Short mmCIF file of C-alpha atoms and ligand atoms in Angstrom, two decimals:
data_model
loop_
_atom_site.label_atom_id
_atom_site.label_comp_id
_atom_site.label_asym_id
_atom_site.label_seq_id
_atom_site.Cartn_x
_atom_site.Cartn_y
_atom_site.Cartn_z
CA MET A 1 -29.17 7.17 -45.32
CA ASP A 2 -25.55 6.03 -45.78
CA ILE A 3 -23.16 9.00 -46.08
CA LEU A 4 -19.46 8.82 -46.80
CA LEU A 5 -17.47 11.37 -44.72
CA SER A 6 -14.11 11.58 -46.55
CA GLY A 7 -11.22 14.00 -46.38
CA THR A 8 -7.73 14.84 -45.51
CA PHE A 9 -8.43 15.36 -41.91
CA GLY A 10 -6.75 13.72 -38.88
CA ALA A 11 -8.66 11.15 -36.91
CA ARG A 12 -9.63 13.55 -34.14
CA GLU A 13 -10.88 16.32 -36.61
CA ARG A 14 -12.86 13.66 -38.50
CA GLU A 15 -14.50 12.35 -35.41
CA ALA A 16 -15.40 15.90 -34.33
CA TRP A 17 -17.02 16.52 -37.76
CA ARG A 18 -18.83 13.17 -37.56
CA GLN A 19 -20.34 13.94 -34.18
CA THR A 20 -21.29 17.48 -35.23
CA LEU A 21 -22.93 16.21 -38.44
CA ALA A 22 -24.58 13.28 -36.63
CA ALA A 23 -26.11 15.64 -34.16
CA VAL A 24 -27.91 17.64 -36.89
CA PHE A 25 -28.68 14.80 -39.26
CA PRO A 26 -29.35 11.79 -36.93
CA SER A 27 -30.84 9.66 -39.66
CA GLY A 28 -27.44 9.31 -41.38
CA ARG A 29 -25.09 6.49 -41.06
CA TRP A 30 -21.71 8.06 -41.35
CA LEU A 31 -19.12 5.82 -43.09
CA ASP A 32 -15.36 6.17 -43.66
CA ASP A 33 -13.65 5.41 -46.94
CA ALA A 34 -13.12 1.61 -46.14
CA GLN A 35 -16.74 1.17 -44.99
CA ALA A 36 -18.07 2.87 -48.08
CA LYS A 37 -15.94 0.62 -50.31
CA ALA A 38 -17.38 -2.38 -48.49
CA THR A 39 -20.95 -1.36 -49.17
CA PRO A 40 -20.74 0.93 -52.19
CA SER A 41 -24.32 0.61 -53.50
CA SER A 42 -25.76 1.84 -50.24
CA VAL A 43 -23.89 5.21 -50.25
CA ARG A 44 -26.33 8.05 -51.20
CA ALA A 45 -24.18 11.08 -50.31
CA ALA A 46 -20.58 12.06 -49.72
CA VAL A 47 -19.61 14.91 -47.45
CA VAL A 48 -16.00 15.79 -48.33
CA ALA A 49 -13.05 17.99 -47.39
CA ASN A 50 -10.30 17.40 -50.02
CA PRO A 51 -10.94 13.66 -50.35
CA ALA A 52 -8.23 11.42 -51.64
CA PRO A 53 -8.33 10.91 -55.41
CA GLY A 54 -10.53 7.93 -56.24
CA ALA A 55 -12.43 8.13 -52.96
CA LEU A 56 -15.73 8.97 -54.70
CA GLN A 57 -15.43 6.35 -57.41
CA GLY A 58 -17.48 3.18 -57.66
CA LEU A 59 -20.47 4.46 -55.64
CA PRO A 60 -23.33 3.84 -58.03
CA ALA A 61 -26.17 5.37 -55.82
CA LEU A 62 -24.30 8.66 -55.07
CA GLY A 63 -26.83 11.55 -55.36
CA LEU A 64 -24.80 14.49 -53.78
CA ILE A 65 -21.18 15.31 -53.18
CA GLN A 66 -21.31 18.03 -50.49
CA SER A 67 -18.03 19.96 -49.92
CA LEU A 68 -17.30 21.27 -46.41
CA TRP A 69 -15.11 23.92 -48.05
CA ALA A 70 -16.25 27.02 -50.03
CA GLY A 71 -13.61 26.55 -52.84
CA VAL A 72 -13.99 23.41 -54.95
CA GLU A 73 -11.14 23.88 -57.44
CA GLY A 74 -9.36 20.89 -55.83
CA LEU A 75 -12.38 18.61 -56.28
CA LEU A 76 -12.93 19.75 -59.88
CA ALA A 77 -9.30 19.06 -60.75
CA ASP A 78 -9.68 15.41 -59.69
CA PRO A 79 -10.24 13.34 -62.90
CA THR A 80 -11.85 10.64 -60.77
CA LEU A 81 -14.68 12.94 -59.60
CA PRO A 82 -17.83 11.10 -60.79
CA PRO A 83 -19.38 13.03 -63.73
CA GLY A 84 -23.10 13.75 -63.43
CA VAL A 85 -23.30 13.61 -59.63
CA PRO A 86 -24.44 17.06 -58.17
CA LEU A 87 -21.59 18.80 -56.55
CA ALA A 88 -22.52 21.42 -53.86
CA ARG A 89 -20.16 23.77 -52.10
CA MET A 90 -20.13 25.30 -48.65
CA VAL A 91 -22.17 28.38 -48.48
CA ASP A 92 -22.57 29.70 -44.97
CA PRO A 93 -23.66 33.18 -43.87
CA ARG A 94 -21.27 32.92 -40.86
CA MET A 95 -18.26 32.34 -43.21
CA ASN A 96 -19.38 35.35 -45.26
CA ALA A 97 -19.54 37.44 -42.02
CA ALA A 98 -16.01 36.20 -40.99
CA MET A 99 -14.70 37.11 -44.48
CA ALA A 100 -16.14 40.61 -44.06
CA GLU A 101 -14.36 41.00 -40.75
CA THR A 102 -11.07 40.06 -42.20
CA ALA A 103 -11.49 42.41 -45.29
CA LEU A 104 -12.58 45.26 -42.90
CA TRP A 105 -9.37 44.72 -40.81
CA ALA A 106 -7.15 44.68 -43.87
CA VAL A 107 -8.78 47.63 -45.57
CA LEU A 108 -8.91 49.84 -42.42
CA SER A 109 -5.28 48.91 -41.65
CA LEU A 110 -4.13 49.94 -45.15
CA GLN A 111 -6.27 53.09 -45.15
CA ARG A 112 -5.00 54.27 -41.83
CA ASP A 113 -1.44 53.02 -42.19
CA PHE A 114 -1.64 50.62 -39.22
CA PHE A 115 0.69 48.10 -40.81
CA THR A 116 3.32 50.83 -41.15
CA TYR A 117 2.80 51.89 -37.56
CA ALA A 118 3.26 48.27 -36.41
CA ASP A 119 6.57 48.10 -38.41
CA GLN A 120 7.58 51.54 -36.85
CA GLN A 121 6.99 50.22 -33.26
CA ARG A 122 9.44 47.40 -33.89
CA GLN A 123 11.95 50.02 -34.87
CA ARG A 124 11.05 52.52 -32.10
CA VAL A 125 10.17 55.17 -34.74
CA TRP A 126 7.71 57.87 -33.89
CA ARG A 127 6.49 59.15 -37.17
CA GLN A 128 2.93 60.40 -38.05
CA HIS A 129 1.56 59.91 -41.63
CA PRO A 130 -1.25 61.85 -43.24
CA GLN A 131 -4.71 60.48 -42.34
CA ARG A 132 -6.69 59.26 -45.30
CA ARG A 133 -10.56 59.52 -45.26
CA ALA A 134 -12.58 56.32 -45.95
CA ASP A 135 -14.89 58.11 -48.40
CA GLU A 136 -11.77 59.02 -50.36
CA THR A 137 -10.48 55.51 -50.36
CA ARG A 138 -11.58 53.57 -53.35
CA VAL A 139 -11.97 49.92 -52.65
CA ARG A 140 -12.55 47.65 -55.68
CA VAL A 141 -13.72 44.12 -54.97
CA LEU A 142 -13.12 41.32 -57.55
CA GLY A 143 -15.88 38.81 -57.34
CA LEU A 144 -19.43 39.59 -56.09
CA GLY A 145 -20.44 36.08 -54.96
CA GLN A 146 -21.15 34.93 -51.39
CA MET A 147 -17.94 36.46 -50.01
CA GLY A 148 -17.36 39.44 -52.32
CA ARG A 149 -20.84 40.78 -51.78
CA ALA A 150 -20.70 40.53 -48.00
CA VAL A 151 -17.31 42.23 -48.07
CA ALA A 152 -18.37 45.01 -50.45
CA LEU A 153 -21.49 45.79 -48.37
CA ALA A 154 -19.49 45.81 -45.05
CA LEU A 155 -16.90 48.18 -46.51
CA GLN A 156 -19.60 50.40 -47.94
CA ARG A 157 -21.29 50.53 -44.54
CA GLN A 158 -17.90 51.59 -43.03
CA GLY A 159 -17.96 54.58 -45.42
CA PHE A 160 -15.49 53.42 -48.11
CA ASP A 161 -16.00 54.33 -51.85
CA VAL A 162 -16.75 50.70 -52.93
CA ALA A 163 -17.50 49.06 -56.29
CA GLY A 164 -17.22 45.44 -57.32
CA TRP A 165 -16.51 43.36 -60.42
CA ALA A 166 -18.25 40.16 -61.47
CA ALA A 167 -19.01 38.11 -64.69
CA THR A 168 -22.71 38.53 -65.21
CA PRO A 169 -24.36 42.03 -65.41
CA ARG A 170 -27.08 42.59 -62.83
CA ALA A 171 -28.44 45.08 -60.36
CA LEU A 172 -26.68 44.98 -57.00
CA PRO A 173 -28.18 45.42 -53.56
CA GLN A 174 -28.00 48.66 -51.52
CA GLY A 175 -26.84 50.74 -54.37
CA LEU A 176 -23.53 49.00 -54.69
CA ALA A 177 -21.76 49.92 -57.92
CA GLY A 178 -20.91 47.00 -60.20
CA TYR A 179 -18.78 46.37 -63.25
CA PHE A 180 -19.14 43.24 -65.27
CA GLY A 181 -17.11 41.19 -67.79
CA ASP A 182 -13.56 41.24 -68.98
CA ALA A 183 -13.93 44.52 -70.85
CA ALA A 184 -14.70 46.43 -67.59
CA LEU A 185 -11.64 45.13 -65.72
CA PRO A 186 -9.20 47.87 -66.76
CA GLU A 187 -11.65 50.56 -65.56
CA VAL A 188 -12.05 48.74 -62.27
CA LEU A 189 -8.33 48.40 -61.67
CA ALA A 190 -7.60 52.05 -62.59
CA GLN A 191 -9.82 53.09 -59.68
CA ALA A 192 -8.56 50.67 -57.07
CA ASP A 193 -6.63 52.34 -54.34
CA ILE A 194 -7.17 49.04 -52.51
CA LEU A 195 -7.96 45.90 -54.59
CA VAL A 196 -9.61 42.97 -52.66
CA ASN A 197 -9.67 39.65 -54.54
CA LEU A 198 -12.59 37.35 -53.86
CA LEU A 199 -12.81 35.44 -57.19
CA PRO A 200 -13.03 31.64 -57.51
CA LEU A 201 -10.06 29.83 -58.87
CA THR A 202 -11.06 28.78 -62.41
CA PRO A 203 -9.12 28.58 -65.71
CA ALA A 204 -10.27 32.15 -66.46
CA THR A 205 -9.00 33.62 -63.15
CA ARG A 206 -5.76 31.61 -62.49
CA GLY A 207 -2.81 34.01 -62.77
CA LEU A 208 -5.23 37.01 -63.26
CA LEU A 209 -3.26 39.21 -60.83
CA CYS A 210 -0.13 39.59 -62.88
CA ALA A 211 2.27 42.37 -63.89
CA ALA A 212 -0.20 43.86 -66.47
CA ARG A 213 -2.90 44.08 -63.87
CA PHE A 214 -0.55 45.58 -61.17
CA ASP A 215 0.61 48.21 -63.80
CA ALA A 216 -3.13 49.08 -64.33
CA LEU A 217 -3.56 50.04 -60.65
CA PRO A 218 -3.04 53.58 -59.39
CA PRO A 219 0.52 54.16 -58.20
CA GLY A 220 0.75 53.15 -54.51
CA ALA A 221 -2.25 50.89 -54.54
CA ALA A 222 -2.62 47.93 -52.23
CA LEU A 223 -3.69 44.31 -52.76
CA VAL A 224 -5.74 42.15 -50.36
CA ASN A 225 -5.96 38.56 -51.56
CA LEU A 226 -8.35 36.49 -49.57
CA ALA A 227 -9.37 34.08 -52.36
CA ARG A 228 -6.67 31.74 -53.67
CA GLY A 229 -2.93 31.97 -53.96
CA ALA A 230 -2.90 30.80 -57.64
CA HIS A 231 -4.83 34.04 -58.58
CA VAL A 232 -1.49 35.96 -58.06
CA VAL A 233 1.78 35.52 -60.11
CA ASP A 234 4.06 35.80 -57.15
CA ALA A 235 7.22 37.04 -59.01
CA ASP A 236 5.12 39.78 -60.60
CA LEU A 237 3.65 40.85 -57.18
CA LEU A 238 7.10 40.92 -55.53
CA ALA A 239 8.50 43.00 -58.45
CA ALA A 240 5.54 45.46 -58.17
CA LEU A 241 6.13 45.77 -54.39
CA ASP A 242 9.96 46.25 -54.73
CA ALA A 243 9.42 48.81 -57.40
CA GLY A 244 6.98 50.77 -55.19
CA ARG A 245 4.24 50.34 -57.72
CA LEU A 246 2.25 48.65 -55.03
CA ARG A 247 2.61 49.83 -51.37
CA HIS A 248 1.45 46.74 -49.54
CA ALA A 249 -0.10 43.31 -49.97
CA VAL A 250 -2.18 41.51 -47.46
CA LEU A 251 -2.05 37.80 -48.36
CA ASP A 252 -4.14 35.05 -46.69
CA VAL A 253 -3.79 32.39 -49.42
CA PHE A 254 -0.75 31.03 -51.34
CA ALA A 255 0.04 28.86 -54.34
CA SER A 256 1.69 26.42 -51.96
CA GLU A 257 0.31 26.10 -48.40
CA PRO A 258 1.75 26.13 -45.80
CA LEU A 259 3.81 29.04 -47.25
CA PRO A 260 7.33 27.47 -47.52
CA PRO A 261 9.71 28.88 -44.87
CA ALA A 262 12.12 30.28 -47.42
CA HIS A 263 9.41 32.21 -49.36
CA ALA A 264 10.18 35.82 -49.82
CA TYR A 265 6.72 36.85 -48.66
CA TRP A 266 7.54 35.88 -44.98
CA THR A 267 10.03 38.72 -44.56
CA HIS A 268 9.05 41.25 -47.13
CA PRO A 269 8.49 44.68 -45.36
CA ARG A 270 5.53 45.35 -47.59
CA VAL A 271 3.72 42.04 -47.11
CA THR A 272 1.46 40.88 -44.39
CA VAL A 273 1.00 37.11 -44.18
CA LEU A 274 -1.96 35.27 -42.78
CA PRO A 275 -2.15 31.46 -42.62
CA HIS A 276 -5.33 30.93 -44.62
CA VAL A 277 -7.72 32.09 -41.83
CA ALA A 278 -9.80 34.81 -43.54
CA ALA A 279 -12.91 32.74 -43.13
CA ALA A 280 -12.68 29.26 -41.72
CA THR A 281 -15.54 26.73 -42.04
CA ASP A 282 -17.35 26.86 -38.76
CA PRO A 283 -18.43 23.19 -38.05
CA ARG A 284 -21.54 24.22 -36.14
CA SER A 285 -23.18 26.39 -38.80
CA ALA A 286 -21.59 24.35 -41.64
CA ALA A 287 -23.19 21.09 -40.37
CA GLU A 288 -26.66 22.80 -40.50
CA VAL A 289 -25.96 23.69 -44.25
CA VAL A 290 -24.89 20.12 -44.91
CA ALA A 291 -27.95 18.71 -43.09
CA THR A 292 -30.35 20.88 -45.09
CA ASN A 293 -28.90 19.69 -48.34
CA LEU A 294 -28.94 16.02 -47.23
CA GLN A 295 -32.67 16.38 -46.23
CA ALA A 296 -33.40 17.95 -49.58
CA LEU A 297 -31.74 14.79 -51.23
CA ALA A 298 -33.77 12.47 -49.06
CA ASP A 299 -37.02 14.35 -49.92
CA GLY A 300 -36.18 14.52 -53.61
CA ARG A 301 -36.21 18.40 -53.50
CA PRO A 302 -33.70 20.59 -55.44
CA LEU A 303 -30.21 20.78 -53.90
CA ALA A 304 -28.77 24.05 -52.84
CA HIS A 305 -25.38 25.63 -53.77
CA ARG A 306 -24.74 23.52 -56.87
CA VAL A 307 -21.44 24.10 -58.53
CA ASP A 308 -21.48 24.62 -62.33
CA ARG A 309 -18.70 22.22 -63.33
CA VAL A 310 -18.23 24.01 -66.72
CA ARG A 311 -17.85 27.48 -65.25
CA GLY A 312 -15.77 26.01 -62.34
CA TYR A 313 -17.67 27.71 -59.45
P1 NAP B 401 -18.77 32.61 -55.40
O1 NAP B 401 -20.04 32.78 -54.58
O2 NAP B 401 -18.81 31.49 -56.41
O3 NAP B 401 -18.55 34.02 -56.23
C1 NAP B 401 -17.64 34.20 -57.24
C2 NAP B 401 -17.74 35.50 -57.86
O4 NAP B 401 -16.70 35.66 -58.73
C3 NAP B 401 -19.06 35.78 -58.61
O5 NAP B 401 -19.56 37.02 -58.30
C4 NAP B 401 -18.69 35.59 -60.03
O6 NAP B 401 -19.35 36.39 -60.98
C5 NAP B 401 -17.27 36.09 -60.04
N1 NAP B 401 -16.46 35.55 -61.15
C6 NAP B 401 -16.15 34.34 -61.42
N2 NAP B 401 -15.43 34.22 -62.45
C7 NAP B 401 -15.28 35.44 -62.91
C8 NAP B 401 -14.59 36.02 -64.08
N3 NAP B 401 -13.91 35.23 -64.90
N4 NAP B 401 -14.75 37.36 -64.22
C9 NAP B 401 -15.38 38.14 -63.34
N5 NAP B 401 -15.99 37.60 -62.29
C10 NAP B 401 -15.97 36.34 -62.05
O7 NAP B 401 -17.46 32.44 -54.53
P2 NAP B 401 -17.33 32.81 -52.92
O8 NAP B 401 -17.98 31.79 -52.12
O9 NAP B 401 -17.69 34.27 -52.81
O10 NAP B 401 -15.73 32.67 -52.78
C11 NAP B 401 -14.74 33.60 -53.31
C12 NAP B 401 -13.38 33.16 -53.12
O11 NAP B 401 -13.09 33.11 -51.67
C13 NAP B 401 -13.01 31.72 -53.67
O12 NAP B 401 -11.78 31.66 -54.30
C14 NAP B 401 -12.96 30.87 -52.33
O13 NAP B 401 -12.15 29.75 -52.57
C15 NAP B 401 -12.34 31.90 -51.42
N6 NAP B 401 -12.48 31.55 -50.03
C16 NAP B 401 -11.40 31.87 -49.22
C17 NAP B 401 -11.52 31.60 -47.78
C18 NAP B 401 -10.40 31.96 -46.92
O14 NAP B 401 -10.34 31.67 -45.77
N7 NAP B 401 -9.39 32.63 -47.40
C19 NAP B 401 -12.75 31.17 -47.30
C20 NAP B 401 -13.80 30.83 -48.17
C21 NAP B 401 -13.66 31.15 -49.50
P3 NAP B 401 -21.01 36.14 -61.17
O15 NAP B 401 -21.63 36.43 -59.85
O16 NAP B 401 -21.37 37.02 -62.25
O17 NAP B 401 -21.12 34.68 -61.50
#
């Protein structure tokens, strides 16, 4: 099977991906953009990581576009993305586990004031703060998909008071409390001592975390954004932090990445910045996910992890 491997990676990173993918799907012939353009009618699948606009055009036999990344808002925003070709995103239990680790670290650090103590150490300040209990710390998780569910369950196992918010009403595993739909959001926000964002970036969620939503949180709440930077209205978040409405924000993702050197987040005393590392794609496990979908395509079986292009996730 001829497969286009296309993305904004450097030559060494691309070659590492090609070797890892070839090892788990040896029947594939892995083409770069130029090779695919030379034999367009042979290309059956494209494995992509932020491909250049137009890279997927003019491939008449294309039966699968498989993203190496979990978020596909960049692909969906590309007007040259061929319509009608199944688009699958990366869904990997190892990424979910990594996301749960990051969320646990952030929530534990906020619950127990460890960010404050790190700051105090830099200033040689010996000051003890009241110790909060996990079961009295209400964590509300926005988004209960692959990542949100893993995070909510890990926090629940750690003893936090956890509930989540999603679009479609349903029963959740392990007694997890759920709220569904736009009408339920104010109630969720009003309970959130710590708000963890794991929504996909869609027209409905872009800019969702704005002044009105921060005002709806309990005074002194904290935000953990591990999803996408454009969910947050940066000026509103900075205003809420400066006013003391929010006590801290842990931010892994930003509207512009890398975060520009002059951005106020870098030096804000109530902001912890991570360089988009909450849950990186692990090539070893991700390659297995890709190979399973390529084999399904080859066998004519249903493809997994299909993106609903209308919903945007
Ligand atoms: P997912 O499986 O598609 O789950 C999305 C969840 O959000 C679903 O529960 C969905 O509800 C809910 N949702 C979507 N639109 C909604 C709306 N308008 N109102 C209420 N709920 C809504 O996504 P995922 O794989 O968990 O990824 C979550 C986020 O993490 C994405 O933004 C992704 O880009 C990001 N991410 C970040 C990193 C990192 O390193 N920082 C790594 C991987 C992923 P339903 O279940 O009812 O459909």
